[in-house]
CSV table of C-alpha atoms in Angstrom, one decimal:
chain,number,residue,atom,x,y,z
A,25,MET,CA,-2.3,0.8,-46.1
A,26,ARG,CA,-5.7,2.3,-46.6
A,27,THR,CA,-7.1,4.5,-43.9
A,28,LEU,CA,-10.3,6.5,-44.0
A,29,GLU,CA,-10.2,10.2,-43.1
A,30,THR,CA,-11.4,11.0,-39.6
A,31,THR,CA,-13.2,14.0,-40.8
A,32,ASN,CA,-15.3,12.2,-43.3
A,33,ILE,CA,-18.0,10.9,-41.0
A,34,SER,CA,-20.5,10.4,-43.8
A,35,GLU,CA,-18.6,7.3,-45.1
A,36,PHE,CA,-18.7,4.3,-42.8
A,37,VAL,CA,-15.8,1.9,-42.4
A,38,SER,CA,-16.1,-1.2,-44.6
A,39,GLU,CA,-12.8,-2.7,-43.5
A,40,PHE,CA,-10.2,-2.4,-40.8
A,41,ILE,CA,-6.4,-2.5,-40.8
A,42,LEU,CA,-4.7,-4.8,-38.3
A,43,LEU,CA,-1.3,-3.3,-37.6
A,44,GLY,CA,-0.1,-6.5,-35.9
A,45,PHE,CA,3.6,-6.2,-35.2
A,46,PRO,CA,5.1,-3.2,-37.0
A,47,CYS,CA,8.9,-3.7,-37.1
A,48,ARG,CA,11.8,-4.4,-39.4
A,49,ARG,CA,11.3,-7.0,-42.2
A,50,ASP,CA,13.8,-9.4,-40.8
A,51,ILE,CA,12.1,-9.3,-37.4
A,52,GLN,CA,8.8,-9.9,-39.0
A,53,ILE,CA,10.1,-13.0,-40.8
A,54,PHE,CA,11.5,-14.3,-37.5
A,55,LEU,CA,8.2,-13.8,-35.8
A,56,PHE,CA,6.4,-15.5,-38.7
A,57,VAL,CA,8.7,-18.5,-38.4
A,58,LEU,CA,8.4,-18.6,-34.6
A,59,PHE,CA,4.6,-18.3,-34.5
A,60,SER,CA,4.1,-20.7,-37.4
A,61,LEU,CA,6.2,-23.3,-35.5
A,62,ILE,CA,4.3,-22.8,-32.3
A,63,TYR,CA,1.0,-23.0,-34.2
A,64,LEU,CA,1.9,-26.3,-35.9
A,65,LEU,CA,3.2,-27.8,-32.6
A,66,THR,CA,0.0,-26.7,-30.9
A,67,LEU,CA,-2.1,-28.5,-33.6
A,68,LEU,CA,0.0,-31.6,-33.4
A,69,GLY,CA,0.0,-31.8,-29.6
A,70,ASN,CA,-3.8,-31.4,-29.3
A,71,ILE,CA,-4.5,-33.8,-32.3
A,72,ALA,CA,-2.2,-36.3,-30.5
A,73,ILE,CA,-4.4,-36.1,-27.4
A,74,ILE,CA,-7.6,-36.5,-29.4
A,75,TYR,CA,-6.2,-39.5,-31.3
A,76,ALA,CA,-4.9,-41.1,-28.1
A,77,VAL,CA,-8.3,-40.9,-26.4
A,78,TRP,CA,-10.1,-42.1,-29.5
A,79,SER,CA,-7.8,-45.0,-30.2
A,80,ASN,CA,-7.4,-46.3,-26.6
A,81,GLN,CA,-10.4,-48.0,-25.1
A,82,ASN,CA,-9.0,-47.5,-21.6
A,83,LEU,CA,-9.3,-43.7,-22.0
A,84,HIS,CA,-13.0,-43.8,-22.9
A,85,THR,CA,-13.8,-42.3,-19.5
A,86,PRO,CA,-15.4,-38.9,-18.7
A,87,MET,CA,-12.1,-37.4,-17.6
A,88,TYR,CA,-10.4,-38.1,-21.0
A,89,ILE,CA,-13.5,-37.4,-23.1
A,90,LEU,CA,-13.6,-34.0,-21.5
A,91,LEU,CA,-9.8,-33.6,-22.2
A,92,ALA,CA,-10.3,-34.6,-25.8
A,93,ASN,CA,-13.0,-32.1,-26.3
A,94,PHE,CA,-10.9,-29.5,-24.5
A,95,SER,CA,-8.1,-30.2,-27.0
A,96,PHE,CA,-10.4,-29.9,-29.9
A,97,LEU,CA,-11.5,-26.5,-28.5
A,98,GLU,CA,-7.9,-25.5,-28.3
A,99,ILE,CA,-7.4,-26.3,-32.0
A,100,CYS,CA,-10.5,-24.2,-32.9
A,101,TYR,CA,-9.4,-21.5,-30.5
A,102,VAL,CA,-5.9,-21.0,-31.8
A,103,SER,CA,-7.1,-21.3,-35.4
A,104,SER,CA,-9.6,-18.5,-35.1
A,105,ASP,CA,-6.9,-15.8,-35.0
A,106,VAL,CA,-3.4,-17.2,-35.6
A,107,PRO,CA,-3.7,-17.9,-39.4
A,108,LYS,CA,-4.9,-14.3,-40.0
A,109,MET,CA,-2.1,-13.0,-37.8
A,110,LEU,CA,0.5,-15.0,-39.7
A,111,ALA,CA,-0.9,-13.8,-43.1
A,112,ASN,CA,-0.7,-10.2,-41.9
A,113,ILE,CA,2.9,-10.5,-40.7
A,114,ILE,CA,4.2,-11.3,-44.2
A,115,SER,CA,1.6,-9.4,-46.2
A,116,GLN,CA,1.6,-5.8,-47.2
A,117,ASN,CA,-2.2,-5.8,-47.2
A,118,LYS,CA,-3.2,-6.1,-43.5
A,119,SER,CA,-6.9,-5.4,-44.0
A,120,ILE,CA,-9.9,-7.4,-42.7
A,121,SER,CA,-13.5,-6.8,-43.7
A,122,TYR,CA,-16.0,-5.3,-41.2
A,123,SER,CA,-18.0,-8.5,-41.1
A,124,GLY,CA,-14.7,-10.6,-40.9
A,125,CYS,CA,-13.6,-8.5,-37.9
A,126,LEU,CA,-16.9,-9.0,-36.0
A,127,LEU,CA,-16.8,-12.8,-36.8
A,128,GLN,CA,-13.2,-13.1,-35.6
A,129,PHE,CA,-14.1,-11.3,-32.4
A,130,TYR,CA,-17.2,-13.5,-31.9
A,131,PHE,CA,-15.5,-16.9,-32.5
A,132,PHE,CA,-12.3,-16.1,-30.7
A,133,PHE,CA,-14.0,-14.8,-27.5
A,134,SER,CA,-16.8,-17.4,-27.6
A,135,MET,CA,-14.2,-20.1,-27.5
A,136,CYS,CA,-12.4,-18.2,-24.8
A,137,ALA,CA,-15.6,-18.4,-22.8
A,138,ALA,CA,-16.1,-22.0,-23.7
A,139,GLU,CA,-12.6,-22.7,-22.4
A,140,GLY,CA,-13.5,-21.3,-19.0
A,141,LEU,CA,-16.6,-23.5,-18.9
A,142,PHE,CA,-14.6,-26.6,-19.9
A,143,LEU,CA,-12.1,-26.0,-17.1
A,144,SER,CA,-15.0,-25.6,-14.7
A,145,VAL,CA,-16.6,-28.9,-15.8
A,146,MET,CA,-13.2,-30.7,-15.7
A,147,SER,CA,-12.7,-29.5,-12.1
A,148,PHE,CA,-16.2,-30.8,-11.3
A,149,ASP,CA,-15.2,-34.2,-12.7
A,150,ARG,CA,-12.1,-34.3,-10.5
A,151,PHE,CA,-14.1,-33.2,-7.5
A,152,LEU,CA,-16.5,-36.1,-8.0
A,153,ALA,CA,-13.7,-38.6,-8.7
A,154,ILE,CA,-11.7,-37.7,-5.6
A,155,CYS,CA,-14.3,-36.4,-3.1
A,156,ARG,CA,-17.2,-38.8,-4.0
A,157,PRO,CA,-15.4,-41.8,-5.5
A,158,LEU,CA,-18.2,-44.3,-4.6
A,159,HIS,CA,-20.9,-42.2,-6.3
A,160,TYR,CA,-18.7,-41.1,-9.2
A,161,PRO,CA,-19.8,-43.9,-11.7
A,162,THR,CA,-23.5,-43.3,-11.0
A,163,ILE,CA,-23.2,-39.5,-11.2
A,164,MET,CA,-20.7,-38.9,-14.0
A,165,THR,CA,-22.2,-41.1,-16.6
A,166,HIS,CA,-21.4,-40.9,-20.3
A,167,ARG,CA,-24.8,-39.2,-20.8
A,168,LEU,CA,-24.1,-36.5,-18.2
A,169,CYS,CA,-20.6,-36.1,-19.7
A,170,ALA,CA,-22.1,-35.6,-23.2
A,171,GLN,CA,-24.6,-33.1,-21.8
A,172,LEU,CA,-21.8,-31.1,-20.1
A,173,VAL,CA,-19.8,-31.1,-23.3
A,174,VAL,CA,-22.8,-29.6,-25.2
A,175,PHE,CA,-23.3,-27.1,-22.4
A,176,CYS,CA,-19.8,-25.9,-22.6
A,177,TRP,CA,-19.9,-25.4,-26.4
A,178,ILE,CA,-23.3,-23.8,-26.6
A,179,GLY,CA,-22.8,-21.8,-23.4
A,180,GLY,CA,-19.6,-20.2,-24.7
A,181,PHE,CA,-21.2,-19.0,-27.9
A,182,LEU,CA,-24.3,-17.8,-26.2
A,183,CYS,CA,-22.3,-15.7,-23.7
A,184,LEU,CA,-20.9,-13.6,-26.6
A,185,LEU,CA,-24.1,-13.0,-28.4
A,186,THR,CA,-25.0,-9.8,-26.4
A,187,PRO,CA,-21.5,-8.2,-26.9
A,188,LEU,CA,-21.6,-9.1,-30.6
A,189,THR,CA,-25.0,-7.5,-31.0
A,190,LEU,CA,-24.0,-4.4,-29.2
A,191,ILE,CA,-20.7,-4.0,-31.2
A,192,SER,CA,-22.6,-4.5,-34.5
A,193,GLN,CA,-24.6,-1.4,-33.7
A,194,VAL,CA,-21.6,0.8,-33.1
A,195,PRO,CA,-20.9,3.3,-35.9
A,196,PHE,CA,-17.3,3.3,-37.2
A,197,CYS,CA,-16.6,6.3,-39.4
A,198,GLY,CA,-12.8,6.4,-39.4
A,199,PRO,CA,-10.0,6.1,-38.8
A,200,ASN,CA,-10.0,2.3,-39.3
A,201,THR,CA,-6.5,1.2,-38.1
A,202,ILE,CA,-6.5,-1.2,-35.1
A,203,ASP,CA,-3.2,-1.3,-33.3
A,204,HIS,CA,-3.5,-5.1,-32.6
A,205,PHE,CA,-3.1,-8.4,-34.4
A,206,LEU,CA,-6.8,-9.3,-33.9
A,207,CYS,CA,-10.2,-7.6,-33.5
A,208,ASP,CA,-10.0,-7.1,-29.8
A,209,LEU,CA,-12.8,-5.3,-27.9
A,210,ALA,CA,-11.0,-2.3,-26.4
A,211,PRO,CA,-9.0,-1.2,-29.6
A,212,LEU,CA,-12.1,-1.8,-31.7
A,213,LEU,CA,-14.4,0.3,-29.5
A,214,SER,CA,-11.8,3.1,-29.4
A,215,LEU,CA,-12.5,3.6,-33.2
A,216,SER,CA,-16.2,4.4,-32.7
A,217,CYS,CA,-17.4,7.8,-33.7
A,218,ALA,CA,-20.2,7.7,-31.1
A,219,PRO,CA,-20.1,7.3,-27.2
A,220,VAL,CA,-19.6,3.7,-26.2
A,221,SER,CA,-19.5,3.9,-22.4
A,222,GLY,CA,-22.7,1.9,-22.0
A,223,ILE,CA,-21.5,-0.8,-24.3
A,224,THR,CA,-18.1,-0.9,-22.6
A,225,LEU,CA,-19.8,-1.3,-19.2
A,226,VAL,CA,-22.1,-4.1,-20.4
A,227,CYS,CA,-19.2,-6.0,-22.1
A,228,GLY,CA,-17.1,-5.5,-18.9
A,229,VAL,CA,-19.9,-6.9,-16.7
A,230,ILE,CA,-20.4,-9.9,-19.0
A,231,SER,CA,-16.6,-10.7,-19.3
A,232,SER,CA,-16.2,-10.3,-15.5
A,233,LEU,CA,-19.1,-12.6,-14.7
A,234,ILE,CA,-17.7,-15.3,-17.1
A,235,ILE,CA,-14.2,-15.0,-15.7
A,236,PHE,CA,-15.0,-14.7,-12.0
A,237,LEU,CA,-17.9,-17.2,-11.8
A,238,THR,CA,-15.9,-20.0,-13.5
A,239,PHE,CA,-12.6,-19.1,-11.7
A,240,LEU,CA,-14.3,-19.0,-8.2
A,241,TYR,CA,-16.1,-22.3,-9.0
A,242,ILE,CA,-12.8,-24.0,-9.9
A,243,LEU,CA,-11.1,-22.6,-6.8
A,244,GLY,CA,-14.0,-23.9,-4.6
A,245,THR,CA,-13.9,-27.4,-6.1
A,246,TYR,CA,-10.1,-27.6,-5.6
A,247,PHE,CA,-10.2,-26.5,-2.0
A,248,CYS,CA,-12.5,-29.4,-1.4
A,249,VAL,CA,-10.3,-31.7,-3.4
A,250,LEU,CA,-7.2,-30.5,-1.6
A,251,GLY,CA,-8.8,-31.2,1.8
A,252,VAL,CA,-9.6,-34.8,0.8
A,253,VAL,CA,-6.2,-35.4,-0.8
A,254,LEU,CA,-4.3,-34.2,2.3
A,255,GLN,CA,-6.3,-36.7,4.4
A,256,MET,CA,-5.3,-39.7,2.1
A,257,PRO,CA,-2.5,-41.9,3.4
A,258,SER,CA,0.8,-41.5,1.5
A,259,GLY,CA,0.9,-43.8,-1.5
A,260,SER,CA,0.2,-44.2,-5.2
A,261,GLY,CA,-3.4,-43.0,-4.8
A,262,ARG,CA,-2.4,-39.8,-3.2
A,263,HIS,CA,0.4,-39.2,-5.7
A,264,LYS,CA,-2.0,-39.9,-8.7
A,265,ALA,CA,-4.6,-37.5,-7.3
A,266,PHE,CA,-2.0,-34.8,-6.8
A,267,SER,CA,-0.6,-35.4,-10.3
A,268,THR,CA,-3.9,-35.1,-12.0
A,269,CYS,CA,-5.0,-32.0,-10.1
A,270,ALA,CA,-1.6,-30.4,-10.6
A,271,SER,CA,-2.0,-30.7,-14.4
A,272,HIS,CA,-5.4,-29.1,-14.4
A,273,LEU,CA,-4.4,-26.3,-12.0
A,274,ALA,CA,-1.4,-25.5,-14.1
A,275,VAL,CA,-3.6,-25.0,-17.2
A,276,VAL,CA,-6.1,-23.0,-15.1
A,277,SER,CA,-3.3,-20.7,-13.8
A,278,LEU,CA,-1.9,-20.1,-17.3
A,279,PHE,CA,-5.4,-19.3,-18.8
A,280,TYR,CA,-6.9,-17.2,-16.0
A,281,GLY,CA,-3.6,-15.5,-15.0
A,282,SER,CA,-3.4,-13.9,-18.5
A,283,VAL,CA,-7.1,-13.4,-19.1
A,284,MET,CA,-7.7,-11.5,-15.9
A,285,VAL,CA,-5.1,-8.9,-16.8
A,286,MET,CA,-7.0,-7.9,-19.8
A,287,TYR,CA,-10.7,-8.7,-19.6
A,288,VAL,CA,-11.9,-8.1,-16.1
A,289,SER,CA,-12.4,-4.6,-17.6
A,290,PRO,CA,-12.4,-4.0,-21.3
A,291,GLY,CA,-10.6,-0.7,-20.7
A,292,SER,CA,-7.7,-2.2,-18.8
A,293,GLY,CA,-4.3,-2.7,-20.4
A,294,ASP,CA,-4.5,0.5,-22.5
A,295,HIS,CA,-0.9,0.3,-23.6
A,296,PRO,CA,-1.0,-1.4,-27.1
A,297,GLY,CA,2.2,-3.3,-26.4
A,298,MET,CA,0.9,-4.8,-23.2
A,299,GLN,CA,-2.4,-5.6,-24.9
A,300,LYS,CA,-0.6,-7.5,-27.7
A,301,PHE,CA,1.7,-9.4,-25.3
A,302,VAL,CA,-1.0,-10.6,-22.9
A,303,THR,CA,-3.4,-11.4,-25.7
A,304,LEU,CA,-0.6,-13.3,-27.6
A,305,PHE,CA,0.2,-15.3,-24.5
A,306,TYR,CA,-3.3,-16.7,-23.9
A,307,ALA,CA,-4.2,-16.9,-27.6
A,308,LEU,CA,-1.0,-18.8,-28.6
A,309,ALA,CA,1.2,-19.7,-25.7
A,310,THR,CA,-1.5,-21.2,-23.5
A,311,PRO,CA,-2.9,-23.7,-26.1
A,312,PHE,CA,0.7,-24.6,-26.9
A,313,PHE,CA,1.6,-25.5,-23.3
A,314,ASN,CA,-1.6,-27.3,-22.5
A,315,PRO,CA,-0.8,-30.6,-24.3
A,316,LEU,CA,2.7,-30.5,-22.8
A,317,ILE,CA,1.3,-30.1,-19.3
A,318,TYR,CA,-1.2,-32.9,-19.6
A,319,ASN,CA,1.1,-35.3,-21.4
A,320,PHE,CA,4.1,-34.9,-19.1
A,321,ARG,CA,2.1,-35.1,-15.8
A,322,ASN,CA,-0.4,-37.8,-16.8
A,323,LYS,CA,0.9,-41.4,-16.8
A,324,ASP,CA,-2.1,-42.9,-18.7
A,325,MET,CA,-1.8,-40.3,-21.4
A,326,LYS,CA,2.0,-40.8,-21.7
A,327,ASP,CA,1.4,-44.6,-22.0
A,328,ALA,CA,-1.2,-44.1,-24.7
A,329,LEU,CA,1.0,-41.8,-26.7
A,330,LYS,CA,3.9,-44.2,-26.4
A,331,LYS,CA,1.8,-46.9,-27.9
A,332,ILE,CA,0.9,-44.7,-30.8
A,333,VAL,CA,4.5,-43.8,-31.4
A,334,ASN,CA,5.5,-47.5,-31.3
A,335,VAL,CA,2.8,-48.3,-33.9
A,336,LEU,CA,3.9,-45.5,-36.2
A,337,LEU,CA,7.6,-46.5,-35.9
């Protein structure tokens, strides 16, 4: 591994070393196989949801269109860091270029922000469907649904433009070793050879706003939904509403539960082992569980997938 000397501040870093998971070779091989399997299953699960929505005319509704876009986001999200992580596990050369590191940071966290926006929009859709059922068809039109999808994608990438611009102006003079498996904010800024307290504060404020505004909005909509559902008479309608909301809330809990540990403040979670574990959970485990949660708890999706399986067999 190549590491620049700390004392040589005249030479700026042109690449970083991602340590990843330094351990015995047999453990690294095990991790490679495990993470590769989870990655492939994640891709297959989310592709199955997209294909089920695309191929089934009954699922061409705003709820499932949002879900299909969310699944596509999960594919992009998990593909922005896992392939590089897998390559570094089995490779002796664990380097990533300076520009590659910044791009990985930008795309990974932009899609992380977009995920929060999608979860907020999906909760808004459920709020309208359950709390305003008579007005739902006139409010949640396909045009509005398309506009919300565009808003989530563009909004996620716009949110990270300021942090990316600030980080690109930080001087890195060495050392260049990042004790992580991706270019995360805190370990990256810790390598700066200039004070970064202002940048840390700005990035912390932006991440906190994204996390708390979307999370509080989701909580608010589901408090309203819960109040309406509890007033419904016992029956299939109430059960279906609970089932749909439970799926979404499970995904929200997985995502926000792990993200809040790390990114409410960029300086939180200073222990490298904890950083890696929490980041690995919401970067790999959460996209893996999402298709399972939606498929097992949603009857319409299960029926659509059964039809696809029957056609293939």
